[in-house]
XYZ file of C-alpha atoms in Angstrom:
163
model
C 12.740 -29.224 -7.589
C 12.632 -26.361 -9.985
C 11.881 -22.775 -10.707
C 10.293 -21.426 -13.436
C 11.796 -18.507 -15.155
C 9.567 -15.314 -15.579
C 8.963 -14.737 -19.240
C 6.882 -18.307 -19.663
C 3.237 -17.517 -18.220
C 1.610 -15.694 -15.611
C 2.863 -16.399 -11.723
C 0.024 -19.042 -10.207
C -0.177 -18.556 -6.449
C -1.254 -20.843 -3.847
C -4.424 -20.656 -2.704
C -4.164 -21.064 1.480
C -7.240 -22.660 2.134
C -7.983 -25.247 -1.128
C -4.270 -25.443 -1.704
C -5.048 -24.800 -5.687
C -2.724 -22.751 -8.161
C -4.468 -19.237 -9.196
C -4.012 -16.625 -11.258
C -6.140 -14.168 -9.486
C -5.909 -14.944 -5.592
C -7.670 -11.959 -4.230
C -10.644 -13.152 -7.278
C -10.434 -16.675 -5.763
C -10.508 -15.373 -2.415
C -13.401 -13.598 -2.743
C -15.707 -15.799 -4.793
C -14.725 -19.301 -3.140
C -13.917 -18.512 0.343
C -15.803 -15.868 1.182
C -17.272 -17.324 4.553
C -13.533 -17.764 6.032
C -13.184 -15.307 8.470
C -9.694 -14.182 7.360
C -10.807 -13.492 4.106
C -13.863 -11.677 5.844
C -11.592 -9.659 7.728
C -9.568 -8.786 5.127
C -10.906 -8.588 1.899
C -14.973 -6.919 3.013
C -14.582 -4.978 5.368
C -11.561 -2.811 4.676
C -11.916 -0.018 2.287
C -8.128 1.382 2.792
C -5.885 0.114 -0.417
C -2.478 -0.249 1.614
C -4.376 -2.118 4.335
C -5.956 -5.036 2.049
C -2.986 -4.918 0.212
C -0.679 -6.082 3.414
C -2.786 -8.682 4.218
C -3.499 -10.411 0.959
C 0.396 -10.293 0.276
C 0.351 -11.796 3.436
C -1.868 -14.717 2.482
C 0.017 -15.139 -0.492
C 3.466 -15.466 1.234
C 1.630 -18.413 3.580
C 0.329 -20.257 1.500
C 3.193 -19.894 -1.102
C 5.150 -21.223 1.837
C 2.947 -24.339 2.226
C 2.411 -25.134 -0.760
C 6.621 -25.187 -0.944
C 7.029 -27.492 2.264
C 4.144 -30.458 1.839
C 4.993 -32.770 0.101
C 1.516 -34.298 -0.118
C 0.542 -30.941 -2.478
C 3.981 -30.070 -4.392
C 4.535 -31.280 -7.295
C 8.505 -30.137 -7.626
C 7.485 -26.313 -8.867
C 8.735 -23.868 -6.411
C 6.401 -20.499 -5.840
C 9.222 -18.007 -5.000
C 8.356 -14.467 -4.304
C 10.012 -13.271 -7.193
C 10.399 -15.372 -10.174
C 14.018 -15.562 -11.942
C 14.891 -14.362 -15.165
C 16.642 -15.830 -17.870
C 19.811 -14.450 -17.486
C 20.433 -15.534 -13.806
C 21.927 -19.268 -13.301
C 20.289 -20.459 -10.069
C 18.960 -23.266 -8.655
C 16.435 -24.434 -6.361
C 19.156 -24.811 -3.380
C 19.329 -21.454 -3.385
C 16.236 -21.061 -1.492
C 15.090 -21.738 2.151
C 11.976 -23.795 1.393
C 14.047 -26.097 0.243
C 15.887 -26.537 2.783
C 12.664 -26.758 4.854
C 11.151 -29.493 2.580
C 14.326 -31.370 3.003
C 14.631 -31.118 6.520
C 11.177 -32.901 7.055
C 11.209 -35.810 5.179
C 14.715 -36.981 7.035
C 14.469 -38.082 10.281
C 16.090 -35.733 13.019
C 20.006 -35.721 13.462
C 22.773 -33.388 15.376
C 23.425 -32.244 11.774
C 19.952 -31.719 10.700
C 19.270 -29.614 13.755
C 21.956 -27.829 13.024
C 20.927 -26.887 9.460
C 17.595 -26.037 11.135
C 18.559 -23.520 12.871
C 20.557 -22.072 10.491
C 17.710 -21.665 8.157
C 15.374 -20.365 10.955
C 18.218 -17.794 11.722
C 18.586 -16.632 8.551
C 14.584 -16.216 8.194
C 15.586 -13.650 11.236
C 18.477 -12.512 9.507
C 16.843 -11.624 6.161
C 13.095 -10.169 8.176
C 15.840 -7.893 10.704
C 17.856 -6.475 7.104
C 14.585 -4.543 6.676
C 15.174 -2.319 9.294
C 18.049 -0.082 9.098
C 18.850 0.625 12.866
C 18.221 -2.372 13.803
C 21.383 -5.119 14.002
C 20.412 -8.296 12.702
C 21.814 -11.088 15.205
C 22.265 -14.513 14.059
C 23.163 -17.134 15.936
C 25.807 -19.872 15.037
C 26.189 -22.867 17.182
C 29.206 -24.398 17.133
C 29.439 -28.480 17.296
C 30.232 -28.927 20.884
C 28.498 -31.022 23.683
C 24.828 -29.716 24.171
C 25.283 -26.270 22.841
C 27.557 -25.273 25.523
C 28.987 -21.959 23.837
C 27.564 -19.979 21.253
C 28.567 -17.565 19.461
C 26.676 -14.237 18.335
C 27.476 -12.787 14.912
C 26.919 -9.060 14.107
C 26.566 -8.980 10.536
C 27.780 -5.099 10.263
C 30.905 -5.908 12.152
C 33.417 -9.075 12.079
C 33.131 -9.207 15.943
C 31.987 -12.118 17.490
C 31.684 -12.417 21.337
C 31.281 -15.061 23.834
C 29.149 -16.167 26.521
């Protein structure tokens, strides 16, 4: 798996429906798919900028997501939201759809579940950071006999409590 860096060519999206590498996804969107009814929803009948915007950032993120997590369609290239640059020294590890795409070609283990959930928390984590008076909870399960006790972690204080 790698990433490209930013200065080599223009960012190719996903498309969500043909699962094809664009350029110009709201273009493709219109001119290919235009009997889909999400793209009917979205990209015809609204007139309000912010509006269309939302939801064809929202179409990107999916099928960027996909297009990350089957194997059947990836080809190694990760589509990250925001590409690296060349002074920054990560990897492809570094990102959950990685982990994702990992997690489903193994077969499920007490380990693997636990990494699961880790990455599905941190989704939480990371969507919860957006909103300032909001406390982001994660969960951390510790390795004991069917999940037993867990422990809640508030990320804006070292306190962890017990149930």
């Amino acid at each position: 798996m790698f990433i490209e860096k930013s200065n080599i060519k223009p960012k190719r999206n996903c498309c969500i429906f043909c699962l094809k590498l664009q350029t110009q996804l709201p273009r493709h969107l219109k001119t290919v798919h235009r009997d889909k009814d999400k793209v009917k929803n979205s990209l015809f009948c609204l007139k309000i900028v912010k509006k269309r915007k939302k939801i064809i950032d929202i179409l990107r993120k999916e099928s960027n997501f996909t297009y990350d997590t089957k194997k059947t369609v990836n080809t190694g290239q990760l589509i990250v939201s925001r590409q690296l640059n060349a002074i920054f020294t990560r990897t492809a590890k570094n990102y959950i759809a990685l982990k994702v795409y990992s997690l489903t070609s193994e077969s499920f283990t007490y380990s693997k579940w636990l990494s699961l959930t880790e990455v599905t928390l941190t989704l939480i984590h990371v969507f919860n950071r957006r909103y300032k008076y909001l406390r982001a909870c994660v969960l951390i399960f510790r390795k004991q006999r069917y999940f037993k006790n867990f422990t809640i972690f508030r990320s804006s204080s070292r306190n962890c409590t017990r149930f």
